Amino acid sequence: GAGVSQTPSNKVTEKGKYVELRCDPISGHTALYWYRQSLGQGPEFLIYFQGTGAADDSGLPNDRFFAVRPEGSVSTLKIQRTERGDSAVYLCASSLTHGALGGYTFGSGTRLTVV
Amino acid sequence: TQLLEQSPQFLSIQEGENLTVYCNSSSVFSSLQWYRQEPGEGPVLLVTVVTGGEVKKLKRLTFQFGDARKDSSLHITAAQPGDTGLYLCAGAPGSYIPTFGRGTSLIVHP
């Protein structure tokens, strides 16, 4: 596609429920990143994929968070037993290769609200 | 503790004024990027700087990377309402995974 697509754009869920957030990167981009942005903060790194494998998941806050990229393209961020503190905008970015100086193209994000 | 400190946090100015925002760290970065983010959108890359002392210009925006590659500044000349947004700096340490500052929220009034 022309840009990074994230769905849904908004998600409201009840505390304790399971949610999945989808990211469709730019075609041909091998590197994919998930960030989380809380109100008044900059994006916070969660996990990075190179191809199908998670190359760095050091930013995942706990084991309720998990992400996959089974075919090296679309990625899904999964959150189990959601908590109110998980409410934030979840951003996905992709780049042609990891460390590309041309930068990272971000999607518009999924705004997750846990009530 | 933020790896990258941005200042000021908020800036409200009139159209036509000049401004500078700063991005500081105690860490050395292999590269540093500036992004602009509008409400409801993801950050959009403005520039990447990689060499200490480097200066890059993008129309009315001037970006400078510190000699020691620990800090950067963004200067906007004759600000316009279209410049309104959240300006984020992101440093890439050896891992090349960008770490973002909290941003400077800029409002330019007509």
JSON list of C-alpha atoms in Angstrom, two decimals:
[
{"chain": "A", "resi": 1, "resn": "GLY", "atom": "CA", "xyz": [0.00, 0.00, 0.00]},
{"chain": "A", "resi": 2, "resn": "ALA", "atom": "CA", "xyz": [0.87, 3.65, -0.20]},
{"chain": "A", "resi": 3, "resn": "GLY", "atom": "CA", "xyz": [1.26, 4.04, 3.53]},
{"chain": "A", "resi": 4, "resn": "VAL", "atom": "CA", "xyz": [1.13, 2.18, 6.83]},
{"chain": "A", "resi": 5, "resn": "SER", "atom": "CA", "xyz": [-2.43, 1.18, 7.61]},
{"chain": "A", "resi": 6, "resn": "GLN", "atom": "CA", "xyz": [-3.65, 0.49, 11.14]},
{"chain": "A", "resi": 7, "resn": "THR", "atom": "CA", "xyz": [-7.00, -0.95, 12.10]},
{"chain": "A", "resi": 8, "resn": "PRO", "atom": "CA", "xyz": [-9.19, -0.28, 13.90]},
{"chain": "A", "resi": 9, "resn": "SER", "atom": "CA", "xyz": [-8.61, 3.45, 14.26]},
{"chain": "A", "resi": 10, "resn": "ASN", "atom": "CA", "xyz": [-10.46, 3.40, 17.58]},
{"chain": "A", "resi": 11, "resn": "LYS", "atom": "CA", "xyz": [-11.16, 0.56, 19.99]},
{"chain": "A", "resi": 12, "resn": "VAL", "atom": "CA", "xyz": [-13.11, 0.72, 23.23]},
{"chain": "A", "resi": 13, "resn": "THR", "atom": "CA", "xyz": [-12.99, -2.40, 25.37]},
{"chain": "A", "resi": 14, "resn": "GLU", "atom": "CA", "xyz": [-13.90, -3.43, 28.86]},
{"chain": "A", "resi": 15, "resn": "LYS", "atom": "CA", "xyz": [-11.28, -4.09, 31.49]},
{"chain": "A", "resi": 16, "resn": "GLY", "atom": "CA", "xyz": [-10.19, -7.72, 31.38]},
{"chain": "A", "resi": 17, "resn": "LYS", "atom": "CA", "xyz": [-11.02, -8.27, 27.71]},
{"chain": "A", "resi": 18, "resn": "TYR", "atom": "CA", "xyz": [-8.65, -9.36, 24.94]},
{"chain": "A", "resi": 19, "resn": "VAL", "atom": "CA", "xyz": [-7.87, -7.07, 22.00]},
{"chain": "A", "resi": 20, "resn": "GLU", "atom": "CA", "xyz": [-5.99, -7.34, 18.73]},
{"chain": "A", "resi": 21, "resn": "LEU", "atom": "CA", "xyz": [-4.56, -4.37, 16.85]},
{"chain": "A", "resi": 22, "resn": "ARG", "atom": "CA", "xyz": [-3.53, -4.76, 13.23]},
{"chain": "A", "resi": 23, "resn": "CYS", "atom": "CA", "xyz": [-0.75, -3.09, 11.24]},
{"chain": "A", "resi": 24, "resn": "ASP", "atom": "CA", "xyz": [-0.33, -3.35, 7.48]},
{"chain": "A", "resi": 25, "resn": "PRO", "atom": "CA", "xyz": [3.11, -1.91, 6.59]},
{"chain": "A", "resi": 26, "resn": "ILE", "atom": "CA", "xyz": [4.32, -0.44, 3.33]},
{"chain": "A", "resi": 27, "resn": "SER", "atom": "CA", "xyz": [4.83, -3.21, 0.80]},
{"chain": "A", "resi": 28, "resn": "GLY", "atom": "CA", "xyz": [8.42, -4.39, 0.75]},
{"chain": "A", "resi": 29, "resn": "HIS", "atom": "CA", "xyz": [9.36, -2.90, 4.13]},
{"chain": "A", "resi": 30, "resn": "THR", "atom": "CA", "xyz": [11.15, -5.59, 6.09]},
{"chain": "A", "resi": 31, "resn": "ALA", "atom": "CA", "xyz": [11.32, -3.78, 9.43]},
{"chain": "A", "resi": 32, "resn": "LEU", "atom": "CA", "xyz": [8.19, -3.13, 11.49]},
{"chain": "A", "resi": 33, "resn": "TYR", "atom": "CA", "xyz": [7.93, -1.36, 14.84]},
{"chain": "A", "resi": 34, "resn": "TRP", "atom": "CA", "xyz": [5.21, -0.98, 17.45]},
{"chain": "A", "resi": 35, "resn": "TYR", "atom": "CA", "xyz": [5.12, 2.04, 19.73]},
{"chain": "A", "resi": 36, "resn": "ARG", "atom": "CA", "xyz": [2.68, 3.21, 22.39]},
{"chain": "A", "resi": 37, "resn": "GLN", "atom": "CA", "xyz": [1.92, 6.90, 22.96]},
{"chain": "A", "resi": 38, "resn": "SER", "atom": "CA", "xyz": [0.17, 8.15, 26.05]},
{"chain": "A", "resi": 39, "resn": "LEU", "atom": "CA", "xyz": [-1.31, 11.62, 26.31]},
{"chain": "A", "resi": 40, "resn": "GLY", "atom": "CA", "xyz": [1.41, 14.27, 26.55]},
{"chain": "A", "resi": 41, "resn": "GLN", "atom": "CA", "xyz": [4.20, 11.79, 25.91]},
{"chain": "A", "resi": 42, "resn": "GLY", "atom": "CA", "xyz": [6.35, 10.80, 22.99]},
{"chain": "A", "resi": 43, "resn": "PRO", "atom": "CA", "xyz": [6.02, 7.35, 21.44]},
{"chain": "A", "resi": 44, "resn": "GLU", "atom": "CA", "xyz": [7.42, 4.55, 23.62]},
{"chain": "A", "resi": 45, "resn": "PHE", "atom": "CA", "xyz": [9.06, 1.58, 21.89]},
{"chain": "A", "resi": 46, "resn": "LEU", "atom": "CA", "xyz": [7.37, -1.80, 22.34]},
{"chain": "A", "resi": 47, "resn": "ILE", "atom": "CA", "xyz": [8.71, -4.32, 19.82]},
{"chain": "A", "resi": 48, "resn": "TYR", "atom": "CA", "xyz": [10.53, -4.51, 16.50]},
{"chain": "A", "resi": 49, "resn": "PHE", "atom": "CA", "xyz": [10.32, -7.17, 13.78]},
{"chain": "A", "resi": 50, "resn": "GLN", "atom": "CA", "xyz": [12.85, -7.90, 11.10]},
{"chain": "A", "resi": 51, "resn": "GLY", "atom": "CA", "xyz": [10.95, -10.10, 8.67]},
{"chain": "A", "resi": 52, "resn": "THR", "atom": "CA", "xyz": [8.89, -12.64, 10.59]},
{"chain": "A", "resi": 53, "resn": "GLY", "atom": "CA", "xyz": [10.94, -12.66, 13.77]},
{"chain": "A", "resi": 54, "resn": "ALA", "atom": "CA", "xyz": [10.78, -10.35, 16.75]},
{"chain": "A", "resi": 55, "resn": "ALA", "atom": "CA", "xyz": [14.31, -8.93, 16.79]},
{"chain": "A", "resi": 56, "resn": "ASP", "atom": "CA", "xyz": [13.78, -6.88, 19.95]},
{"chain": "A", "resi": 57, "resn": "ASP", "atom": "CA", "xyz": [10.80, -7.13, 22.30]},
{"chain": "A", "resi": 58, "resn": "SER", "atom": "CA", "xyz": [12.43, -5.36, 25.22]},
{"chain": "A", "resi": 59, "resn": "GLY", "atom": "CA", "xyz": [9.79, -2.63, 25.28]},
{"chain": "A", "resi": 60, "resn": "LEU", "atom": "CA", "xyz": [6.80, -4.90, 25.93]},
{"chain": "A", "resi": 61, "resn": "PRO", "atom": "CA", "xyz": [5.63, -3.90, 29.43]},
{"chain": "A", "resi": 62, "resn": "ASN", "atom": "CA", "xyz": [4.62, -7.40, 30.61]},
{"chain": "A", "resi": 63, "resn": "ASP", "atom": "CA", "xyz": [3.52, -10.81, 29.40]},
{"chain": "A", "resi": 64, "resn": "ARG", "atom": "CA", "xyz": [-0.02, -9.62, 28.66]},
{"chain": "A", "resi": 65, "resn": "PHE", "atom": "CA", "xyz": [1.41, -8.04, 25.50]},
{"chain": "A", "resi": 66, "resn": "PHE", "atom": "CA", "xyz": [2.37, -10.14, 22.51]},
{"chain": "A", "resi": 67, "resn": "ALA", "atom": "CA", "xyz": [2.91, -9.44, 18.81]},
{"chain": "A", "resi": 68, "resn": "VAL", "atom": "CA", "xyz": [3.24, -11.59, 15.71]},
{"chain": "A", "resi": 69, "resn": "ARG", "atom": "CA", "xyz": [4.18, -11.11, 12.09]},
{"chain": "A", "resi": 70, "resn": "PRO", "atom": "CA", "xyz": [3.74, -14.61, 10.63]},
{"chain": "A", "resi": 71, "resn": "GLU", "atom": "CA", "xyz": [4.37, -13.86, 6.96]},
{"chain": "A", "resi": 72, "resn": "GLY", "atom": "CA", "xyz": [6.71, -10.93, 7.31]},
{"chain": "A", "resi": 73, "resn": "SER", "atom": "CA", "xyz": [4.11, -8.38, 6.31]},
{"chain": "A", "resi": 74, "resn": "VAL", "atom": "CA", "xyz": [1.01, -7.71, 8.43]},
{"chain": "A", "resi": 75, "resn": "SER", "atom": "CA", "xyz": [1.57, -7.62, 12.17]},
{"chain": "A", "resi": 76, "resn": "THR", "atom": "CA", "xyz": [-0.89, -8.02, 15.03]},
{"chain": "A", "resi": 77, "resn": "LEU", "atom": "CA", "xyz": [-0.37, -6.67, 18.53]},
{"chain": "A", "resi": 78, "resn": "LYS", "atom": "CA", "xyz": [-2.31, -8.69, 21.07]},
{"chain": "A", "resi": 79, "resn": "ILE", "atom": "CA", "xyz": [-3.18, -7.55, 24.58]},
{"chain": "A", "resi": 80, "resn": "GLN", "atom": "CA", "xyz": [-4.69, -9.98, 27.08]},
{"chain": "A", "resi": 81, "resn": "ARG", "atom": "CA", "xyz": [-6.65, -9.07, 30.22]},
{"chain": "A", "resi": 82, "resn": "THR", "atom": "CA", "xyz": [-6.64, -5.39, 29.36]},
{"chain": "A", "resi": 83, "resn": "GLU", "atom": "CA", "xyz": [-6.22, -2.85, 32.13]},
{"chain": "A", "resi": 84, "resn": "ARG", "atom": "CA", "xyz": [-7.21, 0.83, 32.23]},
{"chain": "A", "resi": 85, "resn": "GLY", "atom": "CA", "xyz": [-3.52, 1.73, 32.17]},
{"chain": "A", "resi": 86, "resn": "ASP", "atom": "CA", "xyz": [-3.25, 0.16, 28.71]},
{"chain": "A", "resi": 87, "resn": "SER", "atom": "CA", "xyz": [-5.31, 3.03, 27.29]},
{"chain": "A", "resi": 88, "resn": "ALA", "atom": "CA", "xyz": [-3.13, 4.85, 24.76]},
{"chain": "A", "resi": 89, "resn": "VAL", "atom": "CA", "xyz": [-2.56, 5.32, 21.05]},
{"chain": "A", "resi": 90, "resn": "TYR", "atom": "CA", "xyz": [-0.72, 2.34, 19.60]},
{"chain": "A", "resi": 91, "resn": "LEU", "atom": "CA", "xyz": [1.44, 3.33, 16.64]},
{"chain": "A", "resi": 92, "resn": "CYS", "atom": "CA", "xyz": [2.99, 1.10, 14.02]},
{"chain": "A", "resi": 93, "resn": "ALA", "atom": "CA", "xyz": [5.89, 2.12, 11.79]},
{"chain": "A", "resi": 94, "resn": "SER", "atom": "CA", "xyz": [7.76, 0.41, 9.00]},
{"chain": "A", "resi": 95, "resn": "SER", "atom": "CA", "xyz": [11.03, 1.00, 7.19]},
{"chain": "A", "resi": 96, "resn": "LEU", "atom": "CA", "xyz": [12.72, -0.53, 4.17]},
{"chain": "A", "resi": 97, "resn": "THR", "atom": "CA", "xyz": [15.45, -1.96, 6.36]},
{"chain": "A", "resi": 98, "resn": "HIS", "atom": "CA", "xyz": [16.30, -1.65, 10.03]},
{"chain": "A", "resi": 99, "resn": "GLY", "atom": "CA", "xyz": [18.35, 1.44, 10.71]},
{"chain": "A", "resi": 100, "resn": "ALA", "atom": "CA", "xyz": [17.31, 3.08, 7.43]},
{"chain": "A", "resi": 101, "resn": "LEU", "atom": "CA", "xyz": [18.37, 6.70, 7.54]},
{"chain": "A", "resi": 102, "resn": "GLY", "atom": "CA", "xyz": [15.36, 7.53, 5.41]},
{"chain": "A", "resi": 103, "resn": "GLY", "atom": "CA", "xyz": [13.38, 7.13, 8.55]},
{"chain": "A", "resi": 104, "resn": "TYR", "atom": "CA", "xyz": [10.30, 5.34, 9.58]},
{"chain": "A", "resi": 105, "resn": "THR", "atom": "CA", "xyz": [6.80, 5.74, 8.16]},
{"chain": "A", "resi": 106, "resn": "PHE", "atom": "CA", "xyz": [4.15, 5.71, 10.83]},
{"chain": "A", "resi": 107, "resn": "GLY", "atom": "CA", "xyz": [0.51, 4.79, 10.60]},
{"chain": "A", "resi": 108, "resn": "SER", "atom": "CA", "xyz": [-2.21, 6.96, 12.13]},
{"chain": "A", "resi": 109, "resn": "GLY", "atom": "CA", "xyz": [-2.45, 4.68, 15.12]},
{"chain": "A", "resi": 110, "resn": "THR", "atom": "CA", "xyz": [-5.15, 2.81, 17.00]},
{"chain": "A", "resi": 111, "resn": "ARG", "atom": "CA", "xyz": [-6.62, 4.68, 19.95]},
{"chain": "A", "resi": 112, "resn": "LEU", "atom": "CA", "xyz": [-7.33, 2.06, 22.61]},
{"chain": "A", "resi": 113, "resn": "THR", "atom": "CA", "xyz": [-9.61, 2.97, 25.50]},
{"chain": "A", "resi": 114, "resn": "VAL", "atom": "CA", "xyz": [-10.11, 0.47, 28.31]},
{"chain": "A", "resi": 115, "resn": "VAL", "atom": "CA", "xyz": [-13.17, 1.23, 30.44]},
{"chain": "B", "resi": 1, "resn": "THR", "atom": "CA", "xyz": [13.94, 9.24, 33.16]},
{"chain": "B", "resi": 2, "resn": "GLN", "atom": "CA", "xyz": [13.72, 10.40, 29.56]},
{"chain": "B", "resi": 3, "resn": "LEU", "atom": "CA", "xyz": [16.72, 9.54, 27.43]},
{"chain": "B", "resi": 4, "resn": "LEU", "atom": "CA", "xyz": [15.96, 12.61, 25.35]},
{"chain": "B", "resi": 5, "resn": "GLU", "atom": "CA", "xyz": [14.85, 15.86, 26.98]},
{"chain": "B", "resi": 6, "resn": "GLN", "atom": "CA", "xyz": [12.98, 18.32, 24.82]},
{"chain": "B", "resi": 7, "resn": "SER", "atom": "CA", "xyz": [12.41, 21.96, 25.64]},
{"chain": "B", "resi": 8, "resn": "PRO", "atom": "CA", "xyz": [10.29, 23.91, 25.85]},
{"chain": "B", "resi": 9, "resn": "GLN", "atom": "CA", "xyz": [7.40, 21.52, 26.41]},
{"chain": "B", "resi": 10, "resn": "PHE", "atom": "CA", "xyz": [4.86, 24.06, 25.13]},
{"chain": "B", "resi": 11, "resn": "LEU", "atom": "CA", "xyz": [5.24, 27.08, 22.87]},
{"chain": "B", "resi": 12, "resn": "SER", "atom": "CA", "xyz": [2.51, 29.50, 21.79]},
{"chain": "B", "resi": 13, "resn": "ILE", "atom": "CA", "xyz": [3.55, 32.24, 19.38]},
{"chain": "B", "resi": 14, "resn": "GLN", "atom": "CA", "xyz": [2.20, 34.64, 16.78]},
{"chain": "B", "resi": 15, "resn": "GLU", "atom": "CA", "xyz": [2.55, 34.14, 13.05]},
{"chain": "B", "resi": 16, "resn": "GLY", "atom": "CA", "xyz": [5.81, 35.59, 11.76]},
{"chain": "B", "resi": 17, "resn": "GLU", "atom": "CA", "xyz": [7.85, 34.98, 14.92]},
{"chain": "B", "resi": 18, "resn": "ASN", "atom": "CA", "xyz": [10.99, 32.85, 15.04]},
{"chain": "B", "resi": 19, "resn": "LEU", "atom": "CA", "xyz": [11.48, 29.99, 17.47]},
{"chain": "B", "resi": 20, "resn": "THR", "atom": "CA", "xyz": [13.96, 27.34, 18.50]},
{"chain": "B", "resi": 21, "resn": "VAL", "atom": "CA", "xyz": [13.28, 24.02, 20.18]},
{"chain": "B", "resi": 22, "resn": "TYR", "atom": "CA", "xyz": [15.91, 21.84, 21.77]},
{"chain": "B", "resi": 23, "resn": "CYS", "atom": "CA", "xyz": [16.60, 18.16, 22.16]},
{"chain": "B", "resi": 24, "resn": "ASN", "atom": "CA", "xyz": [19.25, 17.15, 24.70]},
{"chain": "B", "resi": 25, "resn": "SER", "atom": "CA", "xyz": [20.71, 13.92, 25.98]},
{"chain": "B", "resi": 26, "resn": "SER", "atom": "CA", "xyz": [23.68, 12.59, 27.88]},
{"chain": "B", "resi": 27, "resn": "SER", "atom": "CA", "xyz": [23.94, 9.76, 25.35]},
{"chain": "B", "resi": 28, "resn": "VAL", "atom": "CA", "xyz": [25.67, 9.76, 21.99]},
{"chain": "B", "resi": 29, "resn": "PHE", "atom": "CA", "xyz": [23.47, 8.89, 19.03]},
{"chain": "B", "resi": 30, "resn": "SER", "atom": "CA", "xyz": [24.43, 7.39, 15.71]},
{"chain": "B", "resi": 31, "resn": "SER", "atom": "CA", "xyz": [21.65, 9.46, 14.16]},
{"chain": "B", "resi": 32, "resn": "LEU", "atom": "CA", "xyz": [18.88, 11.76, 15.27]},
{"chain": "B", "resi": 33, "resn": "GLN", "atom": "CA", "xyz": [15.54, 12.40, 13.63]},
{"chain": "B", "resi": 34, "resn": "TRP", "atom": "CA", "xyz": [12.95, 15.14, 13.91]},
{"chain": "B", "resi": 35, "resn": "TYR", "atom": "CA", "xyz": [9.28, 14.38, 13.37]},
{"chain": "B", "resi": 36, "resn": "ARG", "atom": "CA", "xyz": [6.13, 16.50, 13.34]},
{"chain": "B", "resi": 37, "resn": "GLN", "atom": "CA", "xyz": [2.88, 15.01, 14.59]},
{"chain": "B", "resi": 38, "resn": "GLU", "atom": "CA", "xyz": [-0.60, 16.44, 14.13]},
{"chain": "B", "resi": 39, "resn": "PRO", "atom": "CA", "xyz": [-3.60, 15.41, 16.27]},
{"chain": "B", "resi": 40, "resn": "GLY", "atom": "CA", "xyz": [-4.96, 11.99, 15.31]},
{"chain": "B", "resi": 41, "resn": "GLU", "atom": "CA", "xyz": [-2.01, 11.21, 13.07]},
{"chain": "B", "resi": 42, "resn": "GLY", "atom": "CA", "xyz": [1.28, 9.42, 13.38]},
{"chain": "B", "resi": 43, "resn": "PRO", "atom": "CA", "xyz": [4.61, 11.28, 13.42]},
{"chain": "B", "resi": 44, "resn": "VAL", "atom": "CA", "xyz": [5.93, 12.37, 10.01]},
{"chain": "B", "resi": 45, "resn": "LEU", "atom": "CA", "xyz": [9.68, 12.43, 9.47]},
{"chain": "B", "resi": 46, "resn": "LEU", "atom": "CA", "xyz": [11.15, 15.87, 8.77]},
{"chain": "B", "resi": 47, "resn": "VAL", "atom": "CA", "xyz": [14.87, 15.18, 8.75]},
{"chain": "B", "resi": 48, "resn": "THR", "atom": "CA", "xyz": [17.63, 12.78, 9.81]},
{"chain": "B", "resi": 49, "resn": "VAL", "atom": "CA", "xyz": [21.03, 14.09, 10.93]},
{"chain": "B", "resi": 50, "resn": "VAL", "atom": "CA", "xyz": [24.01, 11.79, 11.32]},
{"chain": "B", "resi": 51, "resn": "THR", "atom": "CA", "xyz": [27.22, 13.84, 11.43]},
{"chain": "B", "resi": 52, "resn": "GLY", "atom": "CA", "xyz": [28.29, 15.90, 14.43]},
{"chain": "B", "resi": 53, "resn": "GLY", "atom": "CA", "xyz": [27.92, 19.62, 13.65]},
{"chain": "B", "resi": 54, "resn": "GLU", "atom": "CA", "xyz": [25.67, 18.91, 10.68]},
{"chain": "B", "resi": 55, "resn": "VAL", "atom": "CA", "xyz": [23.17, 21.59, 9.64]},
{"chain": "B", "resi": 56, "resn": "LYS", "atom": "CA", "xyz": [20.23, 20.80, 7.40]},
{"chain": "B", "resi": 57, "resn": "LYS", "atom": "CA", "xyz": [17.64, 23.18, 6.03]},
{"chain": "B", "resi": 58, "resn": "LEU", "atom": "CA", "xyz": [14.09, 22.38, 4.98]},
{"chain": "B", "resi": 59, "resn": "LYS", "atom": "CA", "xyz": [12.48, 25.60, 3.70]},
{"chain": "B", "resi": 60, "resn": "ARG", "atom": "CA", "xyz": [12.00, 27.72, 6.87]},
{"chain": "B", "resi": 61, "resn": "LEU", "atom": "CA", "xyz": [13.22, 24.95, 9.19]},
{"chain": "B", "resi": 62, "resn": "THR", "atom": "CA", "xyz": [16.89, 24.64, 10.17]},
{"chain": "B", "resi": 63, "resn": "PHE", "atom": "CA", "xyz": [18.12, 21.56, 12.01]},
{"chain": "B", "resi": 64, "resn": "GLN", "atom": "CA", "xyz": [21.47, 21.27, 13.76]},
{"chain": "B", "resi": 65, "resn": "PHE", "atom": "CA", "xyz": [23.16, 18.23, 15.27]},
{"chain": "B", "resi": 66, "resn": "GLY", "atom": "CA", "xyz": [25.57, 18.93, 18.10]},
{"chain": "B", "resi": 67, "resn": "ASP", "atom": "CA", "xyz": [29.28, 18.35, 17.58]},
{"chain": "B", "resi": 68, "resn": "ALA", "atom": "CA", "xyz": [29.25, 15.54, 20.14]},
{"chain": "B", "resi": 69, "resn": "ARG", "atom": "CA", "xyz": [26.07, 14.01, 18.66]},
{"chain": "B", "resi": 70, "resn": "LYS", "atom": "CA", "xyz": [24.25, 14.32, 21.99]},
{"chain": "B", "resi": 71, "resn": "ASP", "atom": "CA", "xyz": [21.92, 17.19, 21.21]},
{"chain": "B", "resi": 72, "resn": "SER", "atom": "CA", "xyz": [20.05, 18.90, 18.43]},
{"chain": "B", "resi": 73, "resn": "SER", "atom": "CA", "xyz": [18.02, 22.01, 17.74]},
{"chain": "B", "resi": 74, "resn": "LEU", "atom": "CA", "xyz": [15.23, 22.96, 15.38]},
{"chain": "B", "resi": 75, "resn": "HIS", "atom": "CA", "xyz": [14.85, 26.59, 14.38]},
{"chain": "B", "resi": 76, "resn": "ILE", "atom": "CA", "xyz": [11.76, 27.84, 12.55]},
{"chain": "B", "resi": 77, "resn": "THR", "atom": "CA", "xyz": [11.88, 31.21, 10.81]},
{"chain": "B", "resi": 78, "resn": "ALA", "atom": "CA", "xyz": [8.73, 33.26, 10.33]},
{"chain": "B", "resi": 79, "resn": "ALA", "atom": "CA", "xyz": [6.40, 30.64, 11.79]},
{"chain": "B", "resi": 80, "resn": "GLN", "atom": "CA", "xyz": [3.06, 30.04, 10.10]},
{"chain": "B", "resi": 81, "resn": "PRO", "atom": "CA", "xyz": [-0.18, 28.52, 11.45]},
{"chain": "B", "resi": 82, "resn": "GLY", "atom": "CA", "xyz": [0.54, 25.43, 9.34]},
{"chain": "B", "resi": 83, "resn": "ASP", "atom": "CA", "xyz": [3.62, 24.80, 11.49]},
{"chain": "B", "resi": 84, "resn": "THR", "atom": "CA", "xyz": [1.35, 24.02, 14.45]},
{"chain": "B", "resi": 85, "resn": "GLY", "atom": "CA", "xyz": [1.95, 20.53, 15.80]},
{"chain": "B", "resi": 86, "resn": "LEU", "atom": "CA", "xyz": [3.96, 18.34, 18.14]},
{"chain": "B", "resi": 87, "resn": "TYR", "atom": "CA", "xyz": [7.67, 18.31, 17.28]},
{"chain": "B", "resi": 88, "resn": "LEU", "atom": "CA", "xyz": [9.42, 15.13, 18.35]},
{"chain": "B", "resi": 89, "resn": "CYS", "atom": "CA", "xyz": [13.07, 14.28, 18.30]},
{"chain": "B", "resi": 90, "resn": "ALA", "atom": "CA", "xyz": [14.13, 10.65, 18.19]},
{"chain": "B", "resi": 91, "resn": "GLY", "atom": "CA", "xyz": [17.64, 9.40, 18.77]},
{"chain": "B", "resi": 92, "resn": "ALA", "atom": "CA", "xyz": [18.90, 6.11, 17.46]},
{"chain": "B", "resi": 93, "resn": "PRO", "atom": "CA", "xyz": [21.60, 4.62, 19.66]},
{"chain": "B", "resi": 94, "resn": "GLY", "atom": "CA", "xyz": [23.65, 1.67, 18.48]},
{"chain": "B", "resi": 95, "resn": "SER", "atom": "CA", "xyz": [20.55, -0.50, 18.19]},
{"chain": "B", "resi": 96, "resn": "TYR", "atom": "CA", "xyz": [19.05, 1.91, 15.63]},
{"chain": "B", "resi": 97, "resn": "ILE", "atom": "CA", "xyz": [15.68, 1.73, 17.38]},
{"chain": "B", "resi": 98, "resn": "PRO", "atom": "CA", "xyz": [14.49, 5.34, 17.69]},
{"chain": "B", "resi": 99, "resn": "THR", "atom": "CA", "xyz": [13.89, 6.55, 21.23]},
{"chain": "B", "resi": 100, "resn": "PHE", "atom": "CA", "xyz": [11.59, 9.55, 21.36]},
{"chain": "B", "resi": 101, "resn": "GLY", "atom": "CA", "xyz": [11.52, 12.61, 23.56]},
{"chain": "B", "resi": 102, "resn": "ARG", "atom": "CA", "xyz": [8.23, 13.92, 24.99]},
{"chain": "B", "resi": 103, "resn": "GLY", "atom": "CA", "xyz": [7.97, 16.53, 22.28]},
{"chain": "B", "resi": 104, "resn": "THR", "atom": "CA", "xyz": [7.41, 20.27, 22.01]},
{"chain": "B", "resi": 105, "resn": "SER", "atom": "CA", "xyz": [3.82, 21.28, 21.38]},
{"chain": "B", "resi": 106, "resn": "LEU", "atom": "CA", "xyz": [3.80, 24.35, 19.11]},
{"chain": "B", "resi": 107, "resn": "ILE", "atom": "CA", "xyz": [0.81, 26.57, 18.43]},
{"chain": "B", "resi": 108, "resn": "VAL", "atom": "CA", "xyz": [1.16, 29.38, 15.90]},
{"chain": "B", "resi": 109, "resn": "HIS", "atom": "CA", "xyz": [-1.65, 31.92, 16.06]},
{"chain": "B", "resi": 110, "resn": "PRO", "atom": "CA", "xyz": [-2.71, 33.79, 12.90]}
]
